[in-house]
mmCIF file of C-alpha atoms in Angstrom:
data_model
loop_
_atom_site.group_PDB
_atom_site.id
_atom_site.type_symbol
_atom_site.label_atom_id
_atom_site.label_comp_id
_atom_site.label_asym_id
_atom_site.label_seq_id
_atom_site.Cartn_x
_atom_site.Cartn_y
_atom_site.Cartn_z
ATOM 1 C CA MET A 2 2.284 15.858 -14.972
ATOM 2 C CA ALA A 3 -0.209 16.476 -12.276
ATOM 3 C CA ALA A 4 0.261 20.227 -12.204
ATOM 4 C CA ASN A 5 2.234 22.898 -13.972
ATOM 5 C CA ASP A 6 5.522 24.025 -12.554
ATOM 6 C CA PRO A 7 4.951 27.187 -10.557
ATOM 7 C CA GLY A 8 6.918 30.220 -11.576
ATOM 8 C CA VAL A 9 9.315 30.873 -8.717
ATOM 9 C CA PRO A 10 10.903 34.314 -8.660
ATOM 10 C CA PRO A 11 14.308 34.597 -7.103
ATOM 11 C CA LEU A 12 14.092 35.154 -3.363
ATOM 12 C CA GLY A 13 15.437 38.645 -3.585
ATOM 13 C CA ALA A 14 12.451 39.682 -5.600
ATOM 14 C CA LEU A 15 10.068 38.865 -2.778
ATOM 15 C CA TYR A 16 11.277 41.814 -0.810
ATOM 16 C CA PRO A 17 11.733 44.591 -3.321
ATOM 17 C CA ALA A 18 14.010 47.324 -2.092
ATOM 18 C CA ALA A 19 12.724 50.870 -2.410
ATOM 19 C CA GLY A 20 13.036 52.144 -5.953
ATOM 20 C CA GLU A 21 14.581 49.031 -7.401
ATOM 21 C CA ASN A 22 12.621 46.074 -8.689
ATOM 22 C CA GLU A 23 14.409 43.464 -10.616
ATOM 23 C CA LYS A 24 12.813 40.100 -11.178
ATOM 24 C CA GLU A 25 13.700 37.467 -13.664
ATOM 25 C CA THR A 26 11.174 36.604 -16.258
ATOM 26 C CA ASP A 27 11.285 33.130 -17.616
ATOM 27 C CA VAL A 28 7.760 32.086 -18.278
ATOM 28 C CA SER A 29 8.212 29.002 -20.396
ATOM 29 C CA ASN A 30 10.312 25.970 -19.646
ATOM 30 C CA SER A 31 11.379 25.293 -23.165
ATOM 31 C CA GLY A 32 10.980 28.648 -24.775
ATOM 32 C CA ASN A 33 7.703 27.890 -26.473
ATOM 33 C CA GLY A 34 4.326 29.520 -26.612
ATOM 34 C CA VAL A 35 4.556 32.328 -24.143
ATOM 35 C CA ASP A 36 6.615 35.362 -24.905
ATOM 36 C CA ALA A 37 10.068 34.656 -23.516
ATOM 37 C CA GLY A 38 11.677 37.616 -25.137
ATOM 38 C CA LEU A 39 11.494 39.711 -22.010
ATOM 39 C CA GLY A 40 13.609 37.200 -20.156
ATOM 40 C CA LYS A 41 17.247 37.612 -19.605
ATOM 41 C CA GLY A 42 18.811 40.976 -19.713
ATOM 42 C CA ALA A 43 16.086 42.835 -17.869
ATOM 43 C CA ALA A 44 17.350 46.246 -17.008
ATOM 44 C CA LYS A 45 17.513 47.360 -13.432
ATOM 45 C CA GLY A 46 14.481 49.298 -12.359
ATOM 46 C CA VAL A 47 12.125 47.555 -14.814
ATOM 47 C CA GLU A 48 9.519 45.485 -12.995
ATOM 48 C CA GLU A 49 8.929 42.078 -14.527
ATOM 49 C CA VAL A 50 6.411 39.513 -13.409
ATOM 50 C CA VAL A 51 6.485 35.770 -13.493
ATOM 51 C CA ALA A 52 3.365 33.925 -14.532
ATOM 52 C CA PRO A 53 2.234 31.526 -11.844
ATOM 53 C CA ASP A 54 2.244 28.532 -14.180
ATOM 54 C CA GLN A 55 4.825 27.318 -16.577
ATOM 55 C CA PHE A 56 3.366 25.870 -19.756
ATOM 56 C CA ASP A 57 4.598 22.921 -21.691
ATOM 57 C CA GLU A 58 2.977 22.618 -25.086
ATOM 58 C CA HIS A 59 3.179 18.868 -24.917
ATOM 59 C CA TYR A 60 0.547 18.880 -22.189
ATOM 60 C CA GLU A 61 -1.805 21.420 -23.651
ATOM 61 C CA THR A 62 -5.421 20.421 -23.243
ATOM 62 C CA SER A 63 -7.053 19.418 -26.503
ATOM 63 C CA LYS A 64 -10.746 19.373 -27.382
ATOM 64 C CA ARG A 65 -10.653 15.617 -27.591
ATOM 65 C CA GLU A 66 -9.286 15.408 -24.094
ATOM 66 C CA ILE A 67 -11.993 17.648 -22.719
ATOM 67 C CA TRP A 68 -14.801 15.738 -24.405
ATOM 68 C CA SER A 69 -13.513 12.370 -23.311
ATOM 69 C CA TYR A 70 -13.325 13.851 -19.816
ATOM 70 C CA TYR A 71 -17.012 14.762 -20.054
ATOM 71 C CA ALA A 72 -17.902 11.366 -21.509
ATOM 72 C CA TYR A 73 -16.224 9.518 -18.653
ATOM 73 C CA TYR A 74 -18.480 11.236 -16.195
ATOM 74 C CA ILE A 75 -21.605 10.031 -18.004
ATOM 75 C CA GLY A 76 -21.163 6.507 -16.797
ATOM 76 C CA ASN A 77 -19.476 7.368 -13.550
ATOM 77 C CA ASN A 78 -21.878 9.224 -11.349
ATOM 78 C CA GLY A 79 -23.749 8.576 -8.147
ATOM 79 C CA LEU A 80 -26.939 10.445 -8.884
ATOM 80 C CA THR A 81 -29.058 7.326 -8.891
ATOM 81 C CA LEU A 82 -27.282 5.778 -5.943
ATOM 82 C CA PHE A 83 -30.357 6.233 -3.832
ATOM 83 C CA SER A 84 -32.866 5.343 -6.482
ATOM 84 C CA LYS A 85 -35.284 2.597 -5.511
ATOM 85 C CA THR A 86 -37.166 2.780 -8.779
ATOM 86 C CA PHE A 87 -35.649 -0.295 -10.357
ATOM 87 C CA ARG A 88 -36.819 -3.395 -8.595
ATOM 88 C CA LYS A 89 -35.753 -5.913 -11.178
ATOM 89 C CA VAL A 90 -32.399 -6.071 -12.921
ATOM 90 C CA MET B 9 -21.358 0.341 -16.293
ATOM 91 C CA LEU B 10 -19.558 2.221 -13.655
ATOM 92 C CA SER B 11 -22.510 3.843 -11.946
ATOM 93 C CA PRO B 12 -23.743 2.082 -8.832
ATOM 94 C CA ASP B 13 -27.404 2.729 -9.425
ATOM 95 C CA PHE B 14 -28.068 -0.957 -9.875
ATOM 96 C CA ALA B 15 -25.994 -2.159 -6.993
ATOM 97 C CA PRO B 16 -28.105 -1.385 -3.935
ATOM 98 C CA THR B 17 -31.323 -2.813 -5.366
ATOM 99 C CA ALA B 18 -29.695 -5.711 -7.213
ATOM 100 C CA PHE B 19 -27.813 -6.629 -4.093
ATOM 101 C CA GLN B 20 -30.882 -6.430 -1.881
ATOM 102 C CA ASN B 21 -32.969 -8.374 -4.390
ATOM 103 C CA LEU B 22 -30.406 -11.137 -4.341
ATOM 104 C CA LEU B 23 -30.404 -11.257 -0.562
ATOM 105 C CA TYR B 24 -34.171 -11.423 -0.377
ATOM 106 C CA GLN B 25 -34.190 -14.254 -2.892
ATOM 107 C CA ALA B 26 -31.561 -16.140 -0.938
ATOM 108 C CA ALA B 27 -33.468 -15.702 2.300
ATOM 109 C CA GLY B 28 -36.546 -17.221 0.712
ATOM 110 C CA ASP B 29 -39.426 -17.052 3.155
ATOM 111 C CA GLY B 30 -37.318 -15.782 6.017
ATOM 112 C CA THR B 31 -35.629 -12.435 6.405
ATOM 113 C CA SER B 32 -32.153 -13.342 7.590
ATOM 114 C CA LEU B 33 -28.986 -14.971 6.333
ATOM 115 C CA PRO B 34 -25.744 -16.095 7.946
ATOM 116 C CA PHE B 35 -23.096 -13.454 7.395
ATOM 117 C CA ALA B 36 -19.785 -12.679 9.063
ATOM 118 C CA GLY B 37 -20.177 -15.018 11.981
ATOM 119 C CA ARG B 38 -23.865 -15.001 12.795
ATOM 120 C CA VAL B 39 -27.324 -14.881 11.334
ATOM 121 C CA ARG B 40 -28.365 -11.341 10.493
ATOM 122 C CA SER B 41 -31.285 -9.597 8.879
ATOM 123 C CA ILE B 42 -31.063 -8.400 5.286
ATOM 124 C CA ASN B 43 -30.840 -4.767 6.338
ATOM 125 C CA SER B 44 -28.031 -5.599 8.708
ATOM 126 C CA ILE B 45 -26.091 -7.333 5.966
ATOM 127 C CA VAL B 46 -26.484 -4.389 3.608
ATOM 128 C CA LEU B 47 -25.380 -1.931 6.260
ATOM 129 C CA LEU B 48 -22.425 -4.066 7.246
ATOM 130 C CA SER B 49 -21.380 -4.364 3.619
ATOM 131 C CA ASN B 50 -21.444 -0.601 3.322
ATOM 132 C CA GLY B 51 -19.360 -0.314 6.470
ATOM 133 C CA ILE B 52 -16.808 -2.840 5.286
ATOM 134 C CA SER B 53 -16.570 -1.146 1.921
ATOM 135 C CA PHE B 54 -15.965 2.260 3.434
ATOM 136 C CA ALA B 55 -13.382 0.885 5.842
ATOM 137 C CA LEU B 56 -11.518 -0.622 2.900
ATOM 138 C CA GLN B 57 -11.818 2.696 1.071
ATOM 139 C CA ILE B 58 -10.012 4.404 3.938
ATOM 140 C CA VAL B 59 -7.070 2.076 3.457
ATOM 141 C CA VAL B 60 -7.098 2.427 -0.324
ATOM 142 C CA PHE B 61 -7.163 6.200 -0.174
ATOM 143 C CA LEU B 62 -4.450 6.385 2.440
ATOM 144 C CA LEU B 63 -2.245 4.356 0.133
ATOM 145 C CA LEU B 64 -3.231 5.737 -3.267
ATOM 146 C CA GLY B 65 -4.769 9.110 -2.539
ATOM 147 C CA ALA B 66 -1.672 11.225 -2.941
ATOM 148 C CA PHE B 67 -1.072 9.898 -6.453
ATOM 149 C CA ALA B 68 -4.200 11.696 -7.597
ATOM 150 C CA ASP B 69 -2.484 15.038 -7.152
ATOM 151 C CA PHE B 70 1.224 14.383 -7.328
ATOM 152 C CA GLY B 71 3.418 12.491 -9.729
ATOM 153 C CA ARG B 72 2.671 10.914 -13.073
ATOM 154 C CA TRP B 73 0.794 7.795 -12.103
ATOM 155 C CA ARG B 74 -2.736 9.179 -11.999
ATOM 156 C CA PRO B 75 -3.706 8.226 -15.577
ATOM 157 C CA ASN B 76 -2.518 4.660 -15.178
ATOM 158 C CA ILE B 77 -4.138 4.247 -11.793
ATOM 159 C CA LEU B 78 -7.381 5.609 -13.190
ATOM 160 C CA ILE B 79 -7.285 3.222 -16.145
ATOM 161 C CA ALA B 80 -6.605 0.240 -13.901
ATOM 162 C CA LEU B 81 -9.414 1.156 -11.505
ATOM 163 C CA SER B 82 -11.795 1.755 -14.409
ATOM 164 C CA LEU B 83 -11.075 -1.719 -15.736
ATOM 165 C CA VAL B 84 -11.845 -3.138 -12.301
ATOM 166 C CA ALA B 85 -15.128 -1.229 -12.254
ATOM 167 C CA TYR B 86 -16.065 -2.419 -15.755
ATOM 168 C CA GLY B 87 -15.281 -5.980 -14.726
ATOM 169 C CA ILE B 88 -17.532 -5.701 -11.700
ATOM 170 C CA GLY B 89 -20.311 -4.239 -13.792
ATOM 171 C CA PHE B 90 -20.196 -7.212 -16.102
ATOM 172 C CA GLY B 91 -19.785 -9.513 -13.135
ATOM 173 C CA TRP B 92 -23.255 -8.574 -11.939
ATOM 174 C CA LEU B 93 -24.609 -10.210 -15.088
ATOM 175 C CA GLY B 94 -23.470 -13.551 -13.823
ATOM 176 C CA VAL B 95 -24.887 -13.227 -10.349
ATOM 177 C CA HIS B 96 -28.604 -13.687 -10.726
ATOM 178 C CA THR B 97 -29.327 -16.867 -8.837
ATOM 179 C CA ALA B 98 -29.966 -16.777 -5.121
ATOM 180 C CA ASP B 99 -27.239 -19.227 -4.216
ATOM 181 C CA LYS B 100 -24.605 -16.745 -5.380
ATOM 182 C CA TRP B 101 -25.528 -14.070 -2.898
ATOM 183 C CA ARG B 102 -22.128 -14.124 -1.242
ATOM 184 C CA VAL B 103 -20.498 -13.355 -4.580
ATOM 185 C CA GLY B 104 -23.000 -10.533 -4.924
ATOM 186 C CA THR B 105 -21.907 -9.175 -1.551
ATOM 187 C CA GLY B 106 -18.296 -9.189 -2.660
ATOM 188 C CA LEU B 107 -19.171 -7.483 -5.941
ATOM 189 C CA TYR B 108 -21.108 -4.830 -4.071
ATOM 190 C CA ILE B 109 -18.269 -4.076 -1.648
ATOM 191 C CA VAL B 110 -15.560 -3.891 -4.286
ATOM 192 C CA GLY B 111 -17.893 -2.055 -6.641
ATOM 193 C CA LEU B 112 -18.383 0.790 -4.191
ATOM 194 C CA ILE B 113 -14.625 1.086 -3.765
ATOM 195 C CA ALA B 114 -14.050 1.106 -7.522
ATOM 196 C CA TYR B 115 -16.734 3.734 -8.064
ATOM 197 C CA GLN B 116 -15.407 6.093 -5.413
ATOM 198 C CA THR B 117 -11.769 5.757 -6.414
ATOM 199 C CA THR B 118 -12.450 6.283 -10.111
ATOM 200 C CA LEU B 119 -14.569 9.329 -9.363
ATOM 201 C CA THR B 120 -11.861 10.783 -7.132
ATOM 202 C CA PHE B 121 -9.062 10.284 -9.618
ATOM 203 C CA TRP B 122 -11.191 11.627 -12.457
ATOM 204 C CA THR B 123 -12.052 14.742 -10.456
ATOM 205 C CA ALA B 124 -8.427 15.308 -9.569
ATOM 206 C CA ALA B 125 -7.674 15.800 -13.250
ATOM 207 C CA PHE B 126 -9.708 18.894 -13.877
ATOM 208 C CA PRO B 127 -7.503 21.596 -12.325
ATOM 209 C CA GLY B 128 -4.708 20.334 -14.522
ATOM 210 C CA LEU B 129 -6.953 20.399 -17.582
ATOM 211 C CA ALA B 130 -7.958 23.953 -16.774
ATOM 212 C CA ARG B 131 -4.405 25.121 -16.148
ATOM 213 C CA ASN B 132 -3.067 23.578 -19.333
ATOM 214 C CA SER B 133 -5.700 25.022 -21.630
ATOM 215 C CA ALA B 134 -4.784 27.281 -24.528
ATOM 216 C CA GLU B 135 -6.771 30.210 -23.139
ATOM 217 C CA LEU B 136 -4.816 30.223 -19.926
ATOM 218 C CA ARG B 137 -1.545 30.054 -21.756
ATOM 219 C CA GLU B 138 -2.498 33.217 -23.624
ATOM 220 C CA LYS B 139 -3.536 34.845 -20.382
ATOM 221 C CA ALA B 140 -0.168 34.002 -18.900
ATOM 222 C CA GLY B 141 1.459 35.720 -21.830
ATOM 223 C CA GLU B 142 -0.662 38.789 -21.238
ATOM 224 C CA LEU B 143 0.192 38.705 -17.559
ATOM 225 C CA VAL B 144 3.892 38.672 -18.283
ATOM 226 C CA ARG B 145 3.584 41.524 -20.749
ATOM 227 C CA GLY B 146 1.704 43.516 -18.159
ATOM 228 C CA GLU B 147 -1.548 43.754 -20.087
ATOM 229 C CA ILE B 148 -3.585 42.163 -17.329
ATOM 230 C CA GLY B 149 -3.145 41.910 -13.595
ATOM 231 C CA ARG B 150 -2.762 38.835 -11.437
ATOM 232 C CA GLU B 151 -6.382 39.113 -10.399
ATOM 233 C CA GLN B 152 -7.648 38.845 -13.942
ATOM 234 C CA TYR B 153 -5.402 35.848 -14.514
ATOM 235 C CA ASP B 154 -6.862 34.106 -11.491
ATOM 236 C CA GLN B 155 -10.312 35.110 -12.661
ATOM 237 C CA ALA B 156 -9.689 33.511 -16.050
ATOM 238 C CA ASP B 157 -8.407 30.355 -14.376
ATOM 239 C CA MET B 158 -11.529 30.224 -12.225
ATOM 240 C CA MET B 159 -13.818 30.702 -15.225
ATOM 241 C CA ILE B 160 -12.166 27.874 -17.138
ATOM 242 C CA ARG B 161 -12.425 25.548 -14.177
ATOM 243 C CA SER B 162 -16.083 26.447 -13.726
ATOM 244 C CA ARG B 163 -16.730 25.841 -17.388
ATOM 245 C CA LEU B 164 -15.142 22.406 -17.230
ATOM 246 C CA ALA B 165 -17.045 21.441 -14.095
ATOM 247 C CA ASN B 166 -20.415 22.720 -15.290
ATOM 248 C CA TRP B 167 -20.081 21.297 -18.783
ATOM 249 C CA SER B 168 -19.120 17.894 -17.493
ATOM 250 C CA PHE B 169 -22.183 17.850 -15.252
ATOM 251 C CA TYR B 170 -24.377 19.017 -18.128
ATOM 252 C CA VAL B 171 -23.070 16.401 -20.576
ATOM 253 C CA GLN B 172 -23.303 13.768 -17.878
ATOM 254 C CA SER B 173 -26.951 14.584 -17.209
ATOM 255 C CA LEU B 174 -27.851 14.315 -20.878
ATOM 256 C CA GLY B 175 -26.072 11.015 -21.230
ATOM 257 C CA GLU B 176 -27.679 9.696 -18.085
ATOM 258 C CA ILE B 177 -31.162 10.504 -19.409
ATOM 259 C CA VAL B 178 -30.450 8.442 -22.487
ATOM 260 C CA ILE B 179 -29.177 5.543 -20.406
ATOM 261 C CA LEU B 180 -32.138 5.646 -18.048
ATOM 262 C CA ALA B 181 -34.543 5.768 -20.976
ATOM 263 C CA ILE B 182 -32.971 2.605 -22.356
ATOM 264 C CA ILE B 183 -33.238 0.913 -18.973
ATOM 265 C CA VAL B 184 -36.889 1.772 -18.589
ATOM 266 C CA GLY B 185 -37.410 0.490 -22.103
ATOM 267 C CA THR B 186 -36.103 -2.931 -21.114
ATOM 268 C CA TYR B 187 -38.976 -3.413 -18.725
ATOM 269 C CA PHE B 188 -41.543 -3.547 -21.509
#
């Protein structure tokens, strides 16, 4: 996927009434990784936050991925685009 | 290779060879000077890039096609790089012009789609997942979460530039070595 799913709190939580804050907490899509125990059953008056990104373990960045990302850039750069040093190829 | 450092000089060399004693060649309707041909080729290439990006650009950020598009464009770029090996006689200068134009497009598109990947890499990293957990549990604030995200992105960007520079030095050293 191109980007993580954003955590979207219910609309009512955007405008908290005085004294009462109730937001749903469901940080992970498939109940993995991040602590999802605070989710359902939040008591009234307890303020919960939603993380801005939802994480799917399947897409977690691995070291291999990062290094192949770096390696790709080695050949693909424009630094010598304006180089006139090489007269003969 | 994907980098276009050979293209401007290889292309111009070819044109000068084709022109022989003169300094102009027939191109796109009338006889033009070498400089004019190079500039026109750049213009044509960038005009084509506008079209390509209008059609493909959104897929860099949305949807699931970015990896496949990047692979396809990389293969095109590799093909062009090897294609330059076959264009070394002056009579093939028109082929060289085509390679140059398409090569610029391939370079720019691959770079764009590669760059579009790094926010996703940063967001999906293990560190940020832990930070999200801390955010939910109330241990850190939203600001610190954003700060962590920013630091990971910076690390990715800076490291890729650093690794790229090292690799490029090696490549350039090999190239200079071929002249002796």
